[in-house]
Coordinates of C-alpha atoms and ligand atoms in Angstrom, one line a residue:
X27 CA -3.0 -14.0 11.5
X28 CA -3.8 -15.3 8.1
X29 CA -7.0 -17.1 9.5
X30 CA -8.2 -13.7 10.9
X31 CA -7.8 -12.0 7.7
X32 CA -10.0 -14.5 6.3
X33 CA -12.3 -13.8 8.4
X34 CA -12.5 -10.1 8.1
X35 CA -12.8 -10.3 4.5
X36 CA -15.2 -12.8 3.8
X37 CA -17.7 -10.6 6.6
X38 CA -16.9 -7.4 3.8
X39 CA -19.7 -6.0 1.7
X40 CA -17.4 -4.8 -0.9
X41 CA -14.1 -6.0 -2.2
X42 CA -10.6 -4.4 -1.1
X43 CA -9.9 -1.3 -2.9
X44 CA -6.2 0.2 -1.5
X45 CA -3.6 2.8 -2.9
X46 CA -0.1 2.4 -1.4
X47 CA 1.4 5.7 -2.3
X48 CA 4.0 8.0 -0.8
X49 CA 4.9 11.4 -3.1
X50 CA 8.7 10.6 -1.1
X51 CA 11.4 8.0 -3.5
X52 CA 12.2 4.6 -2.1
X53 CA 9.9 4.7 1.3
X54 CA 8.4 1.0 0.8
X55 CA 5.7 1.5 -1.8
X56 CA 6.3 -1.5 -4.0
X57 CA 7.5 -3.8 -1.4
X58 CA 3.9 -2.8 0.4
X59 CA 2.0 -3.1 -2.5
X60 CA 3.1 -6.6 -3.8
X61 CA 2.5 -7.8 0.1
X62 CA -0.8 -6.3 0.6
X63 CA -1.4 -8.2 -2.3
X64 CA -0.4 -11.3 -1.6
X65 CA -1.9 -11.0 1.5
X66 CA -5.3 -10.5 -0.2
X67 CA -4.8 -13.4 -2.7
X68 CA -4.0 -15.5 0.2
X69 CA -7.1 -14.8 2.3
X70 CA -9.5 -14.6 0.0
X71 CA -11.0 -16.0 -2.7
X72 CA -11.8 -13.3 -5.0
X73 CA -9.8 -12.1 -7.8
X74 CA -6.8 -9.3 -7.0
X75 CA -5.9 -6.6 -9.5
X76 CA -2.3 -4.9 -8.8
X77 CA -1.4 -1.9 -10.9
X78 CA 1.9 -0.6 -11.1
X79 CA 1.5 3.2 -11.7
X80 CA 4.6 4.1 -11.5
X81 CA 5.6 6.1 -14.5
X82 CA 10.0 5.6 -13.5
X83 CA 10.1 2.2 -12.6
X84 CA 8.1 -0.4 -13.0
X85 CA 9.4 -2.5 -9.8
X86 CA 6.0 -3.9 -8.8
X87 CA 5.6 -5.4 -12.7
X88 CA 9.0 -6.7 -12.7
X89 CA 8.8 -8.0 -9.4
X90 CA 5.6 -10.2 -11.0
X91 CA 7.7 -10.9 -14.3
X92 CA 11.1 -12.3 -12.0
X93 CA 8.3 -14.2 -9.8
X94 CA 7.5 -16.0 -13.1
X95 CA 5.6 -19.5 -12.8
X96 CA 5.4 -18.7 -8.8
X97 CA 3.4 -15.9 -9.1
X98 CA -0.2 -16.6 -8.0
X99 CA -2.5 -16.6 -11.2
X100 CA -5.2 -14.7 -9.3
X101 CA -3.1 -11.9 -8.9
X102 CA -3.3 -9.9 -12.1
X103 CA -0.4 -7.2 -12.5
X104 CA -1.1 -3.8 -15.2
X105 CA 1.4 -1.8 -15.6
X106 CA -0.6 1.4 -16.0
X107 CA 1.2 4.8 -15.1
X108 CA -1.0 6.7 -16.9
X109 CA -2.8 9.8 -16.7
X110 CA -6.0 8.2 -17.3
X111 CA -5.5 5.5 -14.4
X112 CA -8.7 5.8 -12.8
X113 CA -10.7 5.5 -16.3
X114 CA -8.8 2.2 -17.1
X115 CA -9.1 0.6 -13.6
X116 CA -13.0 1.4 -13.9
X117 CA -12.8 0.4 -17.3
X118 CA -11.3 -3.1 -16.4
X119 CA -14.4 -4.0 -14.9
X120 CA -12.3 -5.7 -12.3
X121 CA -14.9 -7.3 -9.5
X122 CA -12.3 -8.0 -7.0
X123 CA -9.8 -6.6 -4.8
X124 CA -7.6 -3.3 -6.1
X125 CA -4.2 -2.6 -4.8
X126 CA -2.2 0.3 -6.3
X127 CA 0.9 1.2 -6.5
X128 CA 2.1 4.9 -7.4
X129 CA 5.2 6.0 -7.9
X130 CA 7.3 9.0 -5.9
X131 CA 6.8 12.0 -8.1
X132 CA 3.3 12.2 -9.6
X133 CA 0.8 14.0 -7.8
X134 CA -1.6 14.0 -10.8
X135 CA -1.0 9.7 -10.8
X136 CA -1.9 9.4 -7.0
X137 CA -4.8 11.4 -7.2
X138 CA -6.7 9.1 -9.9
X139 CA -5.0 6.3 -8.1
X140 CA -7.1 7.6 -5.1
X141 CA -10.3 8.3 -7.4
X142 CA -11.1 4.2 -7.7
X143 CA -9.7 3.2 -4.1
X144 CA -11.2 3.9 -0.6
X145 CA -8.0 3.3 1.2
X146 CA -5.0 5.0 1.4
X147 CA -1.3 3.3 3.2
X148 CA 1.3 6.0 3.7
X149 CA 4.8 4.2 3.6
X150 CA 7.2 6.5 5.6
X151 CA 10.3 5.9 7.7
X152 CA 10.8 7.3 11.3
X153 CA 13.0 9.7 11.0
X154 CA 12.5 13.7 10.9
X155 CA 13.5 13.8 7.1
X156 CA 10.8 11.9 5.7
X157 CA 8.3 12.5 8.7
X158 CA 8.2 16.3 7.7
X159 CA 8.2 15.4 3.7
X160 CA 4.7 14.2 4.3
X161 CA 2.6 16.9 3.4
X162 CA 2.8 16.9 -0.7
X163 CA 1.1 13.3 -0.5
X164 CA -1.8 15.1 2.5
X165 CA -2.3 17.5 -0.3
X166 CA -3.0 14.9 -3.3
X167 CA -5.2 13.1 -1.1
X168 CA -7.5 15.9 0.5
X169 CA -7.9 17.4 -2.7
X170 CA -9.3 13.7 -3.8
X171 CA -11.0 13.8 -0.2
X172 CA -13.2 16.7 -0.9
X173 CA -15.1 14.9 -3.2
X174 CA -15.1 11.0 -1.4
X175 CA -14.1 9.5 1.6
X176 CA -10.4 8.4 2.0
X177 CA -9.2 6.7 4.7
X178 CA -5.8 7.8 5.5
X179 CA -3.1 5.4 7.1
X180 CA 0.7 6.0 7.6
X181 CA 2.9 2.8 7.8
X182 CA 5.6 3.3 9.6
X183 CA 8.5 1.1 8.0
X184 CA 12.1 0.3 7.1
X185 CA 12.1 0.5 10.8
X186 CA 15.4 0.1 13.0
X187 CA 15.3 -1.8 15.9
X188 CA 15.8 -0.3 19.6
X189 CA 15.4 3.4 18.2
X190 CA 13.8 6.3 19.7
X191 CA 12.3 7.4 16.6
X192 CA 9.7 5.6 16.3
X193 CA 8.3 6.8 19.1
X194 CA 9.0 10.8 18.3
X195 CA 7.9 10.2 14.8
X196 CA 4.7 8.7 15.9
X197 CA 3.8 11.5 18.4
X198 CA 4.7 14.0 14.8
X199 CA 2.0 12.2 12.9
X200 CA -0.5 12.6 16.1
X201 CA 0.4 15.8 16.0
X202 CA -0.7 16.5 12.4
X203 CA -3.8 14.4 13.3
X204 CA -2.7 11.7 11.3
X205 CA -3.5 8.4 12.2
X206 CA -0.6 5.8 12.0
X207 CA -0.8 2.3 11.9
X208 CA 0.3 0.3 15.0
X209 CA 2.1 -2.1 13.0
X210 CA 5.1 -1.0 11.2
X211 CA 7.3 -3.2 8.9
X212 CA 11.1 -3.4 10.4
X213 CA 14.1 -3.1 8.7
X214 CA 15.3 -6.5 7.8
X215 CA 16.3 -9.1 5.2
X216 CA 13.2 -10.4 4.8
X217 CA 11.4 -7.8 3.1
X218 CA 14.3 -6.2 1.2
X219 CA 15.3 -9.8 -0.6
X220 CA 11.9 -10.5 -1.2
X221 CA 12.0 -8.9 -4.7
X222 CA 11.1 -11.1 -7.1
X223 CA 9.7 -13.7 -4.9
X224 CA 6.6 -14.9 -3.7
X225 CA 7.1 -15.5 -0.1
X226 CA 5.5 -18.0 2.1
X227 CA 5.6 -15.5 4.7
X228 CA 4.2 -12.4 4.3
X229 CA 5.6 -10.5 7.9
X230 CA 3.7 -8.1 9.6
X231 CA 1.3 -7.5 6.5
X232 CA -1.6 -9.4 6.7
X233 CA -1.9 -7.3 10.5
X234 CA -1.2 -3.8 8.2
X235 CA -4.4 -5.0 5.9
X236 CA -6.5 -5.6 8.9
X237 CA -5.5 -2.9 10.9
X238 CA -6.4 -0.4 7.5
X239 CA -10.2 -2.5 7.2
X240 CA -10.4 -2.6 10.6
X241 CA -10.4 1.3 10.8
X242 CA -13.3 2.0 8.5
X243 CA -15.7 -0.7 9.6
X244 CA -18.7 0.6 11.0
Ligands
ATP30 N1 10.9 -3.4 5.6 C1 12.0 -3.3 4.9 N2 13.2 -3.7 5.4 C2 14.3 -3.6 4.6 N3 14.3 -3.2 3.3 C3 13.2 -2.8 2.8 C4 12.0 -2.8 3.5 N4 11.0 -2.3 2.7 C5 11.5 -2.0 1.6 N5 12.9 -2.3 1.6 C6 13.9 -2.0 0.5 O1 14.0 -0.6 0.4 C7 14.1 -0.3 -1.0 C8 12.9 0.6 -1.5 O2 11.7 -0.1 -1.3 P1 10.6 0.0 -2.4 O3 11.1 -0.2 -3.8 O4 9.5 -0.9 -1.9 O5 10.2 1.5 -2.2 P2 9.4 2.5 -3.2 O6 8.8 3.5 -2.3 O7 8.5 1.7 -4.0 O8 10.5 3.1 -4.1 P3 10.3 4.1 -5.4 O9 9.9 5.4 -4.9 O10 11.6 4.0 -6.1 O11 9.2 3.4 -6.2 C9 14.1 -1.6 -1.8 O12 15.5 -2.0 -2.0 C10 13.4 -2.6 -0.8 O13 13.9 -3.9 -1.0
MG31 MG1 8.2 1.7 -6.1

């Protein structure tokens, strides 16, 4: 899967610019956006930014900091949960890849997250709960949509095996015209111990990157 990554994005025109971001507490954000990622610094040769714009916690930094001397050096991490996000990541003058993470509660953070990326992953579990507490994060990102072109991707994950849900939450999203990624992350040990590591194996989310660039190539 790696190898096909590659492939995909050396044949891009532009580097990777992603926000993973869910207005919904403890859906997957940070564990996506360290694994996206990852994934990028693995498959390609450019340079990754990863900002952490989570104004409560600051798990995608600290997963970096406990990573220490195994975290990839072309991985820069900024802690930047600021109201200003989108002026400092265009400030950076970063030429390579942009993956953001936002935190739960900040509409106002999401949308500049959302001014400086072109794509936008939607962690959410399926279940009825969090299916229905989707629409605060439809709203950030249409009124950032107005103005640019956001392509919108829910990622199904925490996932429980041999459950109907999936299935009914899936139909929901169609139902809301929302397009949901065929890949979703399951529920398993692998992804929730991976805090604070740099794994070897980065699961289903190489296939979540290409599925999300896959969507918007013409
Ligand atoms: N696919 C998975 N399988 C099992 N556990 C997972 C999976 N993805 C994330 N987790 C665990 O679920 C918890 C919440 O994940 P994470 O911190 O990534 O969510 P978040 O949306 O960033 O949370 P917050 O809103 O607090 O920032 C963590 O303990 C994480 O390890
Ligand atoms: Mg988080």
């Amino acid at each position: 899967m790696s190898e096909q990554l590659e492939q995909l994005l050396a044949q891009l025109d532009e580097p990777v610019q992603v926000t993973v971001g869910a207005l919904k507490g403890g859906v997957g954000k940070s564990t996506t956006a360290v694994h996206l990622a990852l994934a990028l610094a693995k498959c390609s040769p450019l340079p990754v930014m990863l900002v952490d714009a989570d104004p409560v916690n600051a798990s995608t930094f600290e997963w970096s900091e406990f990573a220490g001397d195994d975290w990839p050096s072309s991985v820069t991490v900024n802690y930047w949960p600021s109201a200003n996000l989108a002026k400092r990541v265009r400030d950076s003058r970063h030429t390579g890849h942009v993956v953001i993470d936002t935190g739960p509660s900040d509409p106002a953070i999401l949308r500049q997250a959302l001014m400086v990326t072109d794509h936008l992953v939607v962690p959410v579990a399926p279940t009825p709960a969090e299916v229905s507490r989707i629409r605060p994060t439809l709203e950030a990102a249409a009124e950032v949509g107005f103005n640019r072109d956001i392509s919108l991707n829910v990622l199904f994950t925490r996932v429980k095996p041999n459950t109907r849900s999936l299935r009914e939450a899936r139909e929901a999203m169609e139902e809301q015209g929302l397009h949901a990624l065929a890949t979703a992350v399951p529920f398993v040990l692998q992804y929730s111990q991976a805090f604070g590591t740099v794994p070897d194996d980065l699961g289903v989310y190489p296939t979540v990157l290409i599925e999300t660039l896959e969507r918007t190539r013409a």
